[in-house]
Amino acid sequence: MTFLRNKHLEFIKNLENSTEKESFATEHLKTSAIYWAITTLDILDCLDLLDQSEVIKFILACQADNGGFGGNIDHDPHLLYTLSAIQILATYDKLDLIEPEKIINYVKNLQTEDGSFKGDEWGEIDIRFSYCSISILSILKSLDSINVKSAIQYIRRCQNFDGGFASVPDGESHGALCFCAVGSLVILNGLDYIDCDKLGWWLSERQLPIGGLNGRPEKLQDVCYSWWVLSCLRMIERDSWINKEQLISFILSSQDTEYGGIADRQGDIPDIFHTLFGVAALSMLGHNKNEFEEVDPRYCMTTRVTKRLDL
Ligand code: GRG
Ligand code: ZN
């Protein structure tokens, strides 16, 4: 199957008005849904498809008094949505519209004694929140405001004997959490502290005979792991350990030929989350090079953006 570029652009354009689940109307994660959409557009070199001033107006309205951003207007702030908001502003080159100190303070106050991060004031701890904090502070050039040493120590404690990473120490290894760990460590220059061969082995075991990758043993293949797992393999320079042609075919087979968009796997309903990670993975896999902007595996933004920010 070929890459259905125009269909996907149509799919994204329709998200603006759609009331379907997983559209922008999905109330509680609208901020992240917009990040998934505009990053897809940036990879396809079509950032202008959505109204930039509308998006920015909405994002700025999601900021809470404590500096963090919510998933929608008047929703409680959370690190997940704060990262999405910063990524959107970074992509549009509009970081000058926010007060960095407020956001830096918000993030740094969520770091705990052992180096981990809470997602918000309610206190759930997860390696995802380490990644969000580290990515945000790196974009804002303020990594010195947290305890980097203990942040690295905590992430190391999340690596299991099988080589994979879990959300907390002694949890189950998961492909998406490997991305959070490795992305954080690469940004912090801490990759030397972990066993990359063991990790690479566990990650490459994620490819199934059908070509797609799963997130953990015994689970089904899913397009989003094409990003989580492949970006990780790329960061540890072991992406040759999987079969790229088979993975490309799997992603292309998960496209919705009628309405556009990419689903988790063939036959399922497409959504903007899997559309981004499918498109980002195709870019990283070098599929039709002239059709895709290059993506930075550390940040899941185009290298055009991360280079401009000197990251
Ligand atoms: C900037 C790209 C980017 C990300 C920011 C939010 C975030 C950092 C990462 C999210 C990572 C993620 C999706 C974690 C999910 C972890 C997990 C244990 C998922 C299990 O989900 P199931 O059981 O899926 O629905 P499987 O595929 O395991 O059956
Ligand atoms: Zn998925």
Coordinates of C-alpha atoms and ligand atoms in Angstrom, one line a residue:
M1 CA 0.0 0.0 0.0
T2 CA 1.2 3.6 -0.7
F3 CA 1.3 6.4 1.9
L4 CA -2.0 8.2 1.7
R5 CA -0.7 11.7 2.4
N6 CA -3.8 13.7 1.2
K7 CA -6.2 11.4 3.0
H8 CA -4.3 12.0 6.3
L9 CA -4.4 15.8 5.8
E10 CA -8.1 15.5 5.2
F11 CA -8.4 13.4 8.4
I12 CA -6.6 16.0 10.5
K13 CA -8.6 18.9 9.0
N14 CA -11.8 17.1 9.9
L15 CA -10.7 16.7 13.6
E16 CA -11.5 20.4 14.1
N17 CA -15.2 19.8 13.7
S18 CA -15.7 16.2 14.4
T19 CA -17.4 15.0 17.6
E20 CA -15.9 11.5 17.3
K21 CA -14.0 10.0 20.2
E22 CA -10.2 10.8 19.8
S23 CA -11.0 14.0 17.9
F24 CA -10.1 17.4 19.3
A25 CA -13.4 17.2 21.0
T26 CA -12.0 14.6 23.4
E27 CA -12.2 17.0 26.2
H28 CA -9.7 15.9 28.8
L29 CA -6.7 15.6 26.4
K30 CA -7.3 18.3 23.9
T31 CA -3.9 19.9 24.5
S32 CA -2.1 16.7 23.7
A33 CA -4.4 15.9 20.7
I34 CA -3.3 19.3 19.2
Y35 CA 0.3 18.4 19.8
W36 CA -0.2 15.1 18.0
A37 CA -1.9 16.8 15.1
I38 CA 0.5 19.7 14.6
T39 CA 3.5 17.5 14.9
T40 CA 2.1 15.2 12.2
L41 CA 1.5 18.3 10.0
D42 CA 5.0 19.5 10.6
I43 CA 6.5 16.1 9.6
L44 CA 4.3 16.4 6.4
D45 CA 5.5 20.0 5.9
C46 CA 1.8 21.3 6.2
L47 CA 1.9 23.2 9.5
D48 CA -0.4 25.8 8.0
L49 CA -3.3 23.5 7.7
L50 CA -4.6 24.4 11.1
D51 CA -5.2 28.0 12.2
Q52 CA -2.1 28.9 14.2
S53 CA -3.6 31.9 16.1
E54 CA -6.6 29.8 17.2
V55 CA -4.4 27.0 18.4
I56 CA -2.1 29.4 20.4
K57 CA -5.1 31.3 21.9
F58 CA -6.5 27.9 23.1
I59 CA -3.1 26.7 24.5
L60 CA -2.5 29.9 26.4
A61 CA -6.0 29.7 27.9
C62 CA -5.1 26.2 29.3
Q63 CA -2.3 27.6 31.6
A64 CA -3.1 27.5 35.3
D65 CA -2.0 30.1 37.9
N66 CA 0.8 27.7 39.1
G67 CA 2.4 27.8 35.7
G68 CA 1.3 24.3 34.5
F69 CA -1.1 23.6 31.6
G70 CA -4.2 21.5 31.6
G71 CA -5.7 19.2 28.9
N72 CA -8.4 21.8 28.3
I73 CA -9.5 25.2 29.5
D74 CA -10.2 25.2 33.3
H75 CA -8.8 21.7 33.7
D76 CA -6.2 20.9 36.4
P77 CA -2.6 21.3 35.2
H78 CA -0.5 18.2 34.6
L79 CA 3.0 17.6 33.4
L80 CA 1.7 15.6 30.4
Y81 CA -0.2 18.6 29.1
T82 CA 2.4 21.1 30.1
L83 CA 4.9 19.3 27.8
S84 CA 2.4 19.2 24.9
A85 CA 1.7 23.0 25.3
I86 CA 5.5 23.7 25.3
Q87 CA 6.0 21.5 22.2
I88 CA 3.2 23.3 20.4
L89 CA 4.7 26.7 21.2
A90 CA 8.1 25.5 20.2
T91 CA 6.9 24.1 16.9
Y92 CA 5.3 27.5 16.1
D93 CA 8.4 29.3 17.3
K94 CA 6.2 31.1 19.9
L95 CA 7.9 30.3 23.2
D96 CA 8.3 34.0 23.8
L97 CA 4.6 34.2 24.6
I98 CA 5.1 32.4 27.9
E99 CA 7.0 33.3 31.1
P100 CA 9.6 30.5 31.5
E101 CA 10.2 31.1 35.2
K102 CA 6.6 30.1 36.1
I103 CA 6.8 26.9 34.2
I104 CA 10.3 26.0 35.4
N105 CA 9.1 26.5 39.0
Y106 CA 6.0 24.4 38.4
V107 CA 8.2 21.5 37.0
K108 CA 10.9 21.7 39.6
N109 CA 8.5 21.6 42.5
L110 CA 7.2 18.2 41.2
Q111 CA 10.6 16.5 41.7
T112 CA 10.8 14.3 44.8
E113 CA 13.6 13.4 47.1
D114 CA 14.6 10.2 45.2
G115 CA 14.9 12.0 41.9
S116 CA 11.5 10.9 40.5
F117 CA 8.7 13.3 39.4
K118 CA 5.0 13.6 40.4
G119 CA 2.7 14.2 37.4
D120 CA 0.8 16.9 39.3
E121 CA 0.0 17.9 42.9
W122 CA -1.9 14.7 43.5
G123 CA 1.4 12.9 43.5
E124 CA 1.3 9.9 41.1
I125 CA 5.0 9.0 40.3
D126 CA 5.9 7.6 36.9
I127 CA 8.9 7.6 34.6
R128 CA 6.6 9.3 32.0
F129 CA 6.7 12.4 34.3
S130 CA 10.5 12.3 34.5
Y131 CA 10.6 12.4 30.7
C132 CA 8.0 15.3 30.5
S133 CA 10.0 17.3 33.0
I134 CA 13.3 16.7 31.4
S135 CA 12.0 17.5 27.9
I136 CA 10.3 20.7 29.1
L137 CA 13.3 22.0 31.0
S138 CA 15.6 21.1 28.2
I139 CA 13.5 23.1 25.7
L140 CA 13.4 26.0 28.2
K141 CA 17.2 25.6 28.7
S142 CA 16.8 25.2 32.4
L143 CA 17.9 21.7 33.3
D144 CA 20.1 23.1 36.0
S145 CA 17.0 23.9 38.1
I146 CA 16.4 20.2 39.0
N147 CA 18.6 17.6 40.6
V148 CA 19.9 15.9 37.4
K149 CA 22.0 13.4 39.2
S150 CA 19.1 12.0 41.2
A151 CA 16.8 12.1 38.2
I152 CA 19.3 9.8 36.3
Q153 CA 19.6 7.6 39.4
Y154 CA 15.8 7.1 39.5
I155 CA 15.6 6.2 35.8
R156 CA 18.3 3.6 36.3
R157 CA 16.3 2.0 39.0
C158 CA 13.5 1.6 36.5
Q159 CA 15.5 -0.7 34.3
N160 CA 14.6 -4.4 34.8
F161 CA 16.8 -7.6 34.5
D162 CA 15.2 -8.2 31.0
G163 CA 16.7 -4.9 29.8
G164 CA 13.4 -3.0 29.5
F165 CA 12.1 -0.1 31.6
A166 CA 9.1 0.2 33.8
S167 CA 7.1 3.1 35.1
V168 CA 8.5 2.7 38.6
P169 CA 11.2 0.4 40.0
D170 CA 10.3 -3.3 39.9
G171 CA 7.4 -2.7 37.5
E172 CA 6.8 -4.4 34.2
S173 CA 8.9 -3.5 31.2
H174 CA 7.1 -1.6 28.5
G175 CA 8.1 -0.2 25.1
A176 CA 6.6 3.2 25.7
L177 CA 8.4 3.5 29.0
C178 CA 11.7 2.6 27.4
F179 CA 11.2 5.7 25.2
C180 CA 10.7 7.8 28.3
A181 CA 13.8 6.4 30.0
V182 CA 16.1 6.5 27.0
G183 CA 14.8 9.9 25.8
S184 CA 15.5 11.4 29.3
L185 CA 18.9 9.8 29.5
V186 CA 20.0 11.0 26.1
I187 CA 18.9 14.5 26.9
L188 CA 20.8 14.4 30.2
N189 CA 23.8 12.8 28.6
G190 CA 23.4 9.7 30.9
L191 CA 23.2 6.8 28.4
D192 CA 26.4 5.4 29.7
Y193 CA 24.8 4.4 32.9
I194 CA 22.5 1.7 31.4
D195 CA 22.9 -1.6 29.6
C196 CA 22.1 -0.8 26.0
D197 CA 22.8 -4.2 24.6
K198 CA 20.3 -5.9 26.9
L199 CA 17.8 -3.1 26.2
G200 CA 18.4 -3.4 22.4
W201 CA 17.7 -7.1 22.7
W202 CA 14.5 -6.6 24.6
L203 CA 13.3 -3.9 22.1
S204 CA 14.1 -5.9 19.0
E205 CA 12.1 -8.9 20.5
R206 CA 9.1 -6.6 20.2
Q207 CA 8.8 -7.2 16.4
L208 CA 6.3 -9.9 15.5
P209 CA 6.2 -12.1 12.4
I210 CA 3.5 -9.7 10.9
G211 CA 6.1 -6.9 11.0
G212 CA 4.5 -4.7 13.6
L213 CA 5.9 -4.2 17.1
N214 CA 4.2 -4.8 20.5
G215 CA 4.7 -2.9 23.7
R216 CA 5.5 -6.0 25.8
P217 CA 5.7 -9.8 25.5
E218 CA 2.5 -11.7 24.6
K219 CA 0.7 -8.5 23.5
L220 CA -0.6 -7.5 20.0
Q221 CA 1.3 -5.4 17.5
D222 CA 0.3 -1.7 17.6
V223 CA 1.4 1.1 15.3
C224 CA 2.3 3.4 18.2
Y225 CA 5.2 1.1 19.3
S226 CA 6.7 1.7 15.9
W227 CA 7.6 5.1 17.4
W228 CA 8.2 4.2 21.1
V229 CA 10.4 1.2 20.3
L230 CA 12.1 2.4 17.1
S231 CA 13.0 5.9 18.4
C232 CA 14.6 4.1 21.3
L233 CA 16.6 1.7 19.1
R234 CA 17.7 4.7 17.1
M235 CA 18.8 6.6 20.2
I236 CA 20.9 3.6 21.3
E237 CA 22.1 3.1 17.7
R238 CA 20.6 -0.4 17.3
D239 CA 17.8 0.3 14.8
S240 CA 19.3 -2.2 12.4
W241 CA 18.2 -4.9 14.9
I242 CA 14.7 -5.0 13.5
N243 CA 13.4 -5.5 9.9
K244 CA 12.5 -2.1 8.6
E245 CA 10.7 -3.1 5.4
Q246 CA 8.3 -5.3 7.3
L247 CA 7.6 -2.5 9.8
I248 CA 6.9 -0.1 7.0
S249 CA 4.4 -2.5 5.4
F250 CA 2.7 -3.0 8.7
I251 CA 2.3 0.8 9.3
L252 CA 1.0 1.3 5.8
S253 CA -1.5 -1.5 6.2
S254 CA -2.9 0.3 9.2
Q255 CA -4.0 3.4 7.2
D256 CA -7.7 4.0 6.8
T257 CA -8.1 4.1 3.1
E258 CA -11.5 5.7 3.2
Y259 CA -11.3 8.6 5.8
G260 CA -7.5 8.8 6.2
G261 CA -5.7 8.6 9.5
I262 CA -3.8 5.6 10.9
A263 CA -5.2 3.0 13.4
D264 CA -3.3 0.9 16.0
R265 CA -3.7 -2.0 13.5
Q266 CA -5.5 -2.8 10.3
G267 CA -9.3 -2.7 10.6
D268 CA -9.5 -0.6 13.7
I269 CA -10.7 3.0 13.8
P270 CA -7.9 5.6 13.1
D271 CA -7.1 8.3 15.6
I272 CA -4.6 11.2 15.8
F273 CA -2.4 9.5 18.4
H274 CA -1.6 6.5 16.1
T275 CA -1.5 8.8 13.1
L276 CA 1.3 10.8 14.6
F277 CA 3.3 7.8 15.7
G278 CA 2.8 6.0 12.4
V279 CA 3.9 9.1 10.4
A280 CA 6.9 9.8 12.7
A281 CA 8.0 6.2 12.4
L282 CA 7.8 6.2 8.6
S283 CA 10.0 9.3 8.6
M284 CA 12.5 7.6 10.9
L285 CA 12.4 4.5 8.8
G286 CA 13.5 6.5 5.8
H287 CA 10.3 5.7 3.8
N288 CA 9.8 8.0 0.7
K289 CA 12.4 10.5 2.1
N290 CA 11.1 13.4 0.1
E291 CA 7.6 13.2 1.6
F292 CA 8.7 13.4 5.3
E293 CA 10.6 15.9 7.4
E294 CA 13.2 14.4 9.7
V295 CA 12.0 13.7 13.2
D296 CA 14.2 14.0 16.4
P297 CA 13.9 10.7 18.3
R298 CA 14.6 12.5 21.6
Y299 CA 11.7 15.0 21.4
C300 CA 9.2 13.7 18.8
M301 CA 9.3 17.0 17.0
T302 CA 10.9 17.7 13.6
T303 CA 14.7 18.3 13.7
R304 CA 13.8 21.6 12.0
V305 CA 12.3 22.6 15.4
T306 CA 15.0 21.1 17.6
K307 CA 17.8 22.5 15.6
R308 CA 16.2 26.0 15.7
L309 CA 16.1 25.6 19.5
D310 CA 19.7 24.4 19.4
L311 CA 18.8 21.2 21.3
Ligands
GRG1 C1 6.5 13.7 23.5 C2 6.0 11.5 22.3 C3 6.1 12.3 23.6 C4 5.7 11.7 24.7 C5 5.7 12.3 26.0 C6 3.3 10.9 27.6 C7 4.6 10.3 27.3 C8 5.8 11.3 27.1 C9 4.8 9.1 27.1 C10 3.6 8.1 27.1 C11 4.1 6.8 27.2 C12 3.0 5.8 27.2 C13 2.0 5.7 26.0 C14 2.9 4.9 28.2 C15 1.9 3.8 28.3 C16 2.5 2.8 29.2 C17 1.7 1.6 29.3 C18 2.0 0.7 30.5 C19 0.7 1.2 28.5 C20 -0.1 0.0 28.6 O1 -1.1 0.1 27.7 P1 -2.0 -1.1 27.2 O2 -2.1 -2.2 28.2 O3 -1.3 -1.5 25.9 O4 -3.3 -0.4 26.8 P2 -0.5 -2.8 25.5 O5 0.0 -2.5 24.1 O6 0.6 -3.1 26.4 O7 -1.5 -3.9 25.4
ZN2 ZN -1.1 2.2 20.5

